C-alpha positions as semicolon CSV with decimal commas, in nm:
position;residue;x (nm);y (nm);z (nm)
1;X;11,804;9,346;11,282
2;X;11,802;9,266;11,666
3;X;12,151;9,415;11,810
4;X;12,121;9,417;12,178
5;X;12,433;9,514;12,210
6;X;12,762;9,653;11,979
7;X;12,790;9,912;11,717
8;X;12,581;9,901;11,402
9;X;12,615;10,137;11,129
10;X;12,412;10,277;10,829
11;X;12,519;10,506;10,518
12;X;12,326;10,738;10,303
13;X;12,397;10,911;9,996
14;X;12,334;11,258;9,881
15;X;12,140;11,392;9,550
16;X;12,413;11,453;9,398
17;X;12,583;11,079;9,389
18;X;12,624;10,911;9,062
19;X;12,377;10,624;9,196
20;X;12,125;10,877;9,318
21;X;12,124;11,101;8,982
22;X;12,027;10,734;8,794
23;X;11,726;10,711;9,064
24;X;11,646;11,065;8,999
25;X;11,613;11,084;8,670
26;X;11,448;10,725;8,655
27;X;11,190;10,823;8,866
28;X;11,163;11,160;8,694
29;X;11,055;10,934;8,363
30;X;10,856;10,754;8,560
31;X;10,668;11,064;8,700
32;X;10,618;11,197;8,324
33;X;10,454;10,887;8,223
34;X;10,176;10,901;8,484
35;X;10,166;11,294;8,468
36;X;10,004;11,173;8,116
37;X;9,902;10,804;8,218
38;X;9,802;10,692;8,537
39;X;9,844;10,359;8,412
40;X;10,081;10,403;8,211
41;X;10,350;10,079;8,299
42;X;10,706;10,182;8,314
43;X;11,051;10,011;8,399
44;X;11,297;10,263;8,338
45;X;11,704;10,206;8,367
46;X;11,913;10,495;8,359
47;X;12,345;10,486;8,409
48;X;12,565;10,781;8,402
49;X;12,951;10,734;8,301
50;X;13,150;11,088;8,313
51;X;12,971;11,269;8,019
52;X;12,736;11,033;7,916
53;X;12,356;10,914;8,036
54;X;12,149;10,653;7,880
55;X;11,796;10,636;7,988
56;X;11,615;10,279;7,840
57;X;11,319;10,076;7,944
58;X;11,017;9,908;7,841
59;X;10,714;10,116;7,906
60;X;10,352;10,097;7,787
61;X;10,033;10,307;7,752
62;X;9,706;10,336;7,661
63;X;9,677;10,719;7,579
64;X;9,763;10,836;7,226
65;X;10,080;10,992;7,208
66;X;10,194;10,921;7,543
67;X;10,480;10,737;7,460
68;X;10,627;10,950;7,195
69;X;10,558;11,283;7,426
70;X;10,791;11,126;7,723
71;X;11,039;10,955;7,489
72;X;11,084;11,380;7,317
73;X;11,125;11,476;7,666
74;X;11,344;11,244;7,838
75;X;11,650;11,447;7,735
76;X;11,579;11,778;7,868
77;X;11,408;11,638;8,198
78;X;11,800;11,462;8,227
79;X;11,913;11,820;8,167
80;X;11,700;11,926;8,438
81;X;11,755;11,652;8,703
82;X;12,155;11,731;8,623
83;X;12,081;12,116;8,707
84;X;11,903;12,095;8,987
85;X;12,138;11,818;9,184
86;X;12,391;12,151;9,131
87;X;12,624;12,007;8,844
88;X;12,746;12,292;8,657
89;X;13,023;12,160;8,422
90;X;13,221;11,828;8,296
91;X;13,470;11,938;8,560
92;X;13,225;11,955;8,868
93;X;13,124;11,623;8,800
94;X;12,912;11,654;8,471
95;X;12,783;11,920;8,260
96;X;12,413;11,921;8,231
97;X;12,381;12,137;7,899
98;X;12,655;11,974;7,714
99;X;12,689;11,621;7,793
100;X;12,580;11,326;7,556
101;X;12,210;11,161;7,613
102;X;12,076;10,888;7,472
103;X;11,749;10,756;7,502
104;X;11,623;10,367;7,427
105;X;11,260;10,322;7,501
106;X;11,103;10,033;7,405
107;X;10,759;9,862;7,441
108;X;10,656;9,654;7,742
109;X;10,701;9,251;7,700
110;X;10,303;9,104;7,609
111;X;10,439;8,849;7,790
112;X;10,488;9,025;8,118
113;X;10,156;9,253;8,017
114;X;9,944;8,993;8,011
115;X;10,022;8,851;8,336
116;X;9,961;9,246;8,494
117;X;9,651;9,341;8,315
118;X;9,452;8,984;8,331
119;X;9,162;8,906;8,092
120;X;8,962;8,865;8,448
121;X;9,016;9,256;8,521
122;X;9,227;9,189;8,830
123;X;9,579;9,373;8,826
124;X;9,830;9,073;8,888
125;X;10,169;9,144;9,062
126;X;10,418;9,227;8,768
127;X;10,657;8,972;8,901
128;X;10,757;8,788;9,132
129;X;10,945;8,838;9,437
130;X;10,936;8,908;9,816
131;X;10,949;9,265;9,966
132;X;10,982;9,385;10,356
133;X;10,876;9,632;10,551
134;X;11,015;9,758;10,899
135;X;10,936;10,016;11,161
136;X;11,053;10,085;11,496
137;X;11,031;10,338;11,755
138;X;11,400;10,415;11,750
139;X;11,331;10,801;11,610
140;X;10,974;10,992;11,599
141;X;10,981;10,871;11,224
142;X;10,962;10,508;11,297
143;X;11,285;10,430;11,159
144;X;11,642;10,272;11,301
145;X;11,854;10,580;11,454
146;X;12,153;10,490;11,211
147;X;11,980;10,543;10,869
148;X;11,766;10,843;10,999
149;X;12,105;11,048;11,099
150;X;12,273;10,966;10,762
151;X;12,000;11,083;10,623
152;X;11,994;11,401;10,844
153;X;12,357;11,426;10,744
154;X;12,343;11,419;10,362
155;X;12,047;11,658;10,377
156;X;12,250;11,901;10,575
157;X;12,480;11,860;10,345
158;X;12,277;11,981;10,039
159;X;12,071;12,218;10,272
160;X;12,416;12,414;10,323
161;X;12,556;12,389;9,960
162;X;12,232;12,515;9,872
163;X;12,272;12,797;10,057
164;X;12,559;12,917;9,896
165;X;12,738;13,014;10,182
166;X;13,031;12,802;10,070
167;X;13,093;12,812;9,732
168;X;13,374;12,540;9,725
169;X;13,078;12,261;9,822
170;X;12,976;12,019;9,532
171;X;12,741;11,774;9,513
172;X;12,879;11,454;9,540
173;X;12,855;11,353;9,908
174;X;12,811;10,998;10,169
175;X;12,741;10,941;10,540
176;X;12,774;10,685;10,760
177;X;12,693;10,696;11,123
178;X;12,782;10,426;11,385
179;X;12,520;10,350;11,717
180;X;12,629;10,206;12,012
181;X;12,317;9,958;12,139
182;X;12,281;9,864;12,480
183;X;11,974;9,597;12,567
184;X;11,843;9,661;12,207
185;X;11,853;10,060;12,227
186;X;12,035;10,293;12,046
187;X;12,226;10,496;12,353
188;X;12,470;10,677;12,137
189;X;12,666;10,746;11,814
190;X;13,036;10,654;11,824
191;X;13,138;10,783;11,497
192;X;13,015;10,971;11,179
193;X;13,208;10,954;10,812
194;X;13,108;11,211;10,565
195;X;13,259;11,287;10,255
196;X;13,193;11,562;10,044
197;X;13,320;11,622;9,708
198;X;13,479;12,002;9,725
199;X;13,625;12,266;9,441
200;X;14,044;12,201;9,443
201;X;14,122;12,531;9,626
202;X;13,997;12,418;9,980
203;X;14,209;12,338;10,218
204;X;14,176;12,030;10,391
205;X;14,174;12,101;10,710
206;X;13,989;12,397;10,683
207;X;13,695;12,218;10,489
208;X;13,724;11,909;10,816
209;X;13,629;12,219;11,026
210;X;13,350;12,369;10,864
211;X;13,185;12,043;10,774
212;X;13,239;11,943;11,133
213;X;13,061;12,257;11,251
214;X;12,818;12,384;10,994
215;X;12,677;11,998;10,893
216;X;12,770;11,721;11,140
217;X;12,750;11,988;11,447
218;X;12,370;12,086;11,403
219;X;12,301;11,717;11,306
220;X;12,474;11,534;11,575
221;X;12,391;11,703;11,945
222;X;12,653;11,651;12,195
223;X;12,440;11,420;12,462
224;X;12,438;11,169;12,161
225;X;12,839;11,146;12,145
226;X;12,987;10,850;12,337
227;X;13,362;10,951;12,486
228;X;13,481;10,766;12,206
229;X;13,300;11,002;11,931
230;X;13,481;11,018;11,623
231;X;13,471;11,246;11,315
232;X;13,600;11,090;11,013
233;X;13,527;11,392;10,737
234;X;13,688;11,320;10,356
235;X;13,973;11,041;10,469
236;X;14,136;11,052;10,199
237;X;14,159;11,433;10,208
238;X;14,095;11,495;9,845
239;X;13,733;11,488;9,653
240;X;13,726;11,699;9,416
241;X;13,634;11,464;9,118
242;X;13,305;11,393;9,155
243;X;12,971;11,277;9,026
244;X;12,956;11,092;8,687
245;X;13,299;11,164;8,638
246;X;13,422;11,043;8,941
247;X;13,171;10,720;8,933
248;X;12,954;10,497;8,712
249;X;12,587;10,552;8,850
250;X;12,340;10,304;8,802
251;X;11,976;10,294;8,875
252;X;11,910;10,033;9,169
253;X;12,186;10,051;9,345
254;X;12,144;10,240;9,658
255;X;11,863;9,969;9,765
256;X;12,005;9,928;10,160
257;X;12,000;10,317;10,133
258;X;11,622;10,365;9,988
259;X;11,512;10,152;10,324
260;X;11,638;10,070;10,651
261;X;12,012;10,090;10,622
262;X;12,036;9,756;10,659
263;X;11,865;9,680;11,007
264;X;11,599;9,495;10,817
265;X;11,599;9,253;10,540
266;X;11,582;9,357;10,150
267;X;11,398;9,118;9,894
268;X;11,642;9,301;9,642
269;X;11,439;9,457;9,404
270;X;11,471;9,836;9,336
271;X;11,224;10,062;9,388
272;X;11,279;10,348;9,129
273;X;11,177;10,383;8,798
274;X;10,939;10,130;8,837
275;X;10,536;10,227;8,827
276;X;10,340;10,086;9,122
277;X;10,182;9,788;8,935
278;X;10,520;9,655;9,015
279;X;10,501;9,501;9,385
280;X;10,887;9,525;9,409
281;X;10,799;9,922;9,450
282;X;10,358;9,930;9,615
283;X;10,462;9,609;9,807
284;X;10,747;9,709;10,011
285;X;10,560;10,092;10,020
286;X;10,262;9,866;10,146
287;X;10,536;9,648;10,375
288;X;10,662;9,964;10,546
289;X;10,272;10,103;10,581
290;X;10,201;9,784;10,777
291;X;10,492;9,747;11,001
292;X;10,436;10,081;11,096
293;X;10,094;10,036;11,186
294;X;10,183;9,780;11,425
295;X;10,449;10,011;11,586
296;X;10,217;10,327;11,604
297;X;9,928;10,140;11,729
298;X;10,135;10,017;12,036
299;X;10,154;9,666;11,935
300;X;10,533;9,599;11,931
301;X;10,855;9,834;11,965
302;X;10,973;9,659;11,674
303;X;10,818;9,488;11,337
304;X;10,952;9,345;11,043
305;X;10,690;9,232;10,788
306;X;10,735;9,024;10,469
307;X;10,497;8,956;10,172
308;X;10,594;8,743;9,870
309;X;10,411;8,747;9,538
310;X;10,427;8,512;9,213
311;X;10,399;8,667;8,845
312;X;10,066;8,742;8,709
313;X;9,879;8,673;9,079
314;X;9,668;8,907;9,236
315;X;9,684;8,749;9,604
316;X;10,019;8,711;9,765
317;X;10,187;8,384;9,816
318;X;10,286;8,430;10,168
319;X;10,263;8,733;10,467
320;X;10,433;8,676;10,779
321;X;10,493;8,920;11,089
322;X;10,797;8,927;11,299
323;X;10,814;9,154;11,668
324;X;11,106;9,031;11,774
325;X;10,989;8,960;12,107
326;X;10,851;9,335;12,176
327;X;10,510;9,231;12,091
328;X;10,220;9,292;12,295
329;X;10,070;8,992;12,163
330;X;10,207;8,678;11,930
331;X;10,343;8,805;11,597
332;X;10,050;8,532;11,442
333;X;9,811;8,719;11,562
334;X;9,895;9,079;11,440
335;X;9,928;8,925;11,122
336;X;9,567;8,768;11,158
337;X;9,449;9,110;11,240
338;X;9,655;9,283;10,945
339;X;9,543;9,048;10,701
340;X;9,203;9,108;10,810
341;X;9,193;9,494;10,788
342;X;9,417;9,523;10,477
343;X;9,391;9,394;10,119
344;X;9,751;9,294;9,986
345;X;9,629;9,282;9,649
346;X;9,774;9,505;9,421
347;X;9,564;9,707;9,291
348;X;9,399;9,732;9,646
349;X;9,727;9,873;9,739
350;X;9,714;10,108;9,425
351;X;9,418;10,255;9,593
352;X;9,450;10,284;9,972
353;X;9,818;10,436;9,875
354;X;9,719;10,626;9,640
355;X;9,983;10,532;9,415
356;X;9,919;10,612;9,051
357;X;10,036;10,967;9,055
358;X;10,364;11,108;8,991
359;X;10,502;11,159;9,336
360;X;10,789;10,936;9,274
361;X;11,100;11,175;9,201
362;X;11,119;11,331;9,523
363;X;11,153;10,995;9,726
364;X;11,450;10,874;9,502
365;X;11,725;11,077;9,733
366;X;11,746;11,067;10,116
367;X;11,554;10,772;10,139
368;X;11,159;10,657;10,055
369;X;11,079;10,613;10,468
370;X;11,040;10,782;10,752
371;X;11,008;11,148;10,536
372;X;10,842;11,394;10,745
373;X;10,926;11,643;10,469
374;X;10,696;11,445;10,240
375;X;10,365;11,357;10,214
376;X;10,356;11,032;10,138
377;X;10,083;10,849;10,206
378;X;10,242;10,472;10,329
379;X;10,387;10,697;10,595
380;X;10,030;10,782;10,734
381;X;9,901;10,587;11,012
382;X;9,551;10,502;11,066
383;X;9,361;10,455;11,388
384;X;9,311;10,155;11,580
């Protein structure tokens, strides 16, 4: 993304959206596998459809009794992903202790195995596929200003229903915040949506005025709003159906969301559920580490950075840099000097990331960059 100058706009979701819930508990499978199996190889699918959730996938191991354990688990870690995003019943959205689950794991493709776990010992990328990375120095985090606030918005959200000051809060919620560039900077926000799913006896107006000043106000500081600012809070002025009831959530499909709001390219594959031998998930993790690199260590304002793998390889099939003109020096060379420092091999990538551990459910709501609530360890930067 290179606005110079106009509005752009990003949207986030909260923990509690039908999409996000699929992520959740995806990742939570995924995170059970590799508390057992750190190699354990896992694509897991999960949709949610008023009182139903189906978890399937393929999924492999080498330890004895792995598979079974997770597959007699998978039901009550649903329960508890339900619970803890703050669904209470079928009529706030779903109800965790009573609705149906059914789970459909089968066995990883030998096909697909073979072309992961080579004959040669080298870890080949699981597919194919190209992945991007972006950083920028928009927001202390690296990240464009439009995601990071919708981020900040959603998280207020659940920070506040969390508290339990106000009781008529569910979890069901979306952001979207609107920057005004000028000469390729973010100067100000013109307007913020945020809807928030709410219990029937709130009145409308009342619950504009709360969420305006108890999430949007500590979110949004006043030298930020243009004299144009608008609030748009629940349009439609009703939202009390929510969650799985409201909405169909499927895994996957928050992917503009999980990165850079759209002010950077997507190669379109999703990241959770998925274990890390799959480069749609290290890849862009390794993608983001990179580009961030570059913008830490002074060498552009701005970098986008794109790897592409084919099935079964363990080197990538292309790497290119782009600065977008903010580069200290040409966007060939920073590549050249990338390249040289960093292996892009997968299972290289395994190891400087550190990626074989379950640390995957936490990053499947308010985004997998730019945490600073979260160790994770493609956010780290290293010296020059």
């Amino acid at each position: 993304m290179s606005i110079r100058n106009g509005l752009f706009s990003s949207e986030s979701v909260s923990e509690g959206h039908p999409d996000k819930l699929a992520d959740r508990i995806s990742d939570r499978i995924l995170d059970a596998f590799l508390q057992k199996d750190e190699n354990a190889r896992v694509a897991c699918e999960t949709m949610l459809a008023d009182q139903c959730v189906i978890v399937a996938g393929e999924f492999k191991t080498g330890r004895r009794g792995a598979f079974e354990a997770v597959q007699a688990e998978a039901a009550g870690l649903v329960r508890e992903v339900l619970r803890g995003a703050g669904y209470r019943s079928a009529e706030t959205g779903i109800d965790p202790d009573a609705c149906e689950i059914q789970v459909r794991f089968n066995g990883q493709s030998a096909d697909i195995n073979r072309g992961v776990d080579r004959s040669d010992g080298l870890l080949g990328a699981g597919d194919q596929g190209l992945m991007f990375g972006y950083a920028c120095d928009e927001t202390p985090e690296l990240m464009p200003a439009p995601i990071a606030y919708a981020h900040r918005l959603v998280r207020q959200q659940a920070l506040v229903r969390k508290s339990g000051l106000f009781q008529w809060l569910e979890p069901d919620a979306k952001s979207q915040v609107t920057f005004r560039y000028e000469d390729g900077e973010p100067v100000s926000i013109e307007a913020v949506v945020l809807s928030t799913q709410h219990a029937a006896d709130i009145d409308t107006e009342a619950l504009r005025e709360l969420v305006s000043e108890r999430i949007i106000g500590p979110v949004v500081p006043s030298s930020l709003r243009s004299p144009n600012y608008r609030e748009l809070i629940n349009p439609t002025g009703r939202f009390v159906t929510g969650g799985p009831k409201g909405d169909t959530g499927l895994t996957g499909r928050k992917i503009i969301v999980d990165t850079y709001g759209g002010a950077a390219p997507h190669g379109g594959g999703a990241f959770s559920g998925k274990d890390p031998s799959k480069v749609d998930r290290s890849a862009a993790y390794m993608a983001r580490f990179l580009a961030k690199q570059v913008v830490a260590r002074g060498w552009a304002k701005r970098a986008l950075v794109q790897v592409a793998y084919a099935i079964g390889e363990p080197d990538p099939v292309s790497f290119a840099v782009e600065t977008y003109g903010t580069g200290q020096m040409e966007a060939r060379d920073i590549a050249a000097a990338l390249r040289s420092e960093f292996s892009l091999r997968p299972q290289a990538i395994l190891e400087r990331l550190t990626l074989s551990r379950p640390i995957y459910f936490d990053t499947a709501a308010y985004g997998h960059f730019g945490r600073s609530d979260l160790d994770l360890p493609w956010e780290a930067v290293v010296p020059d």
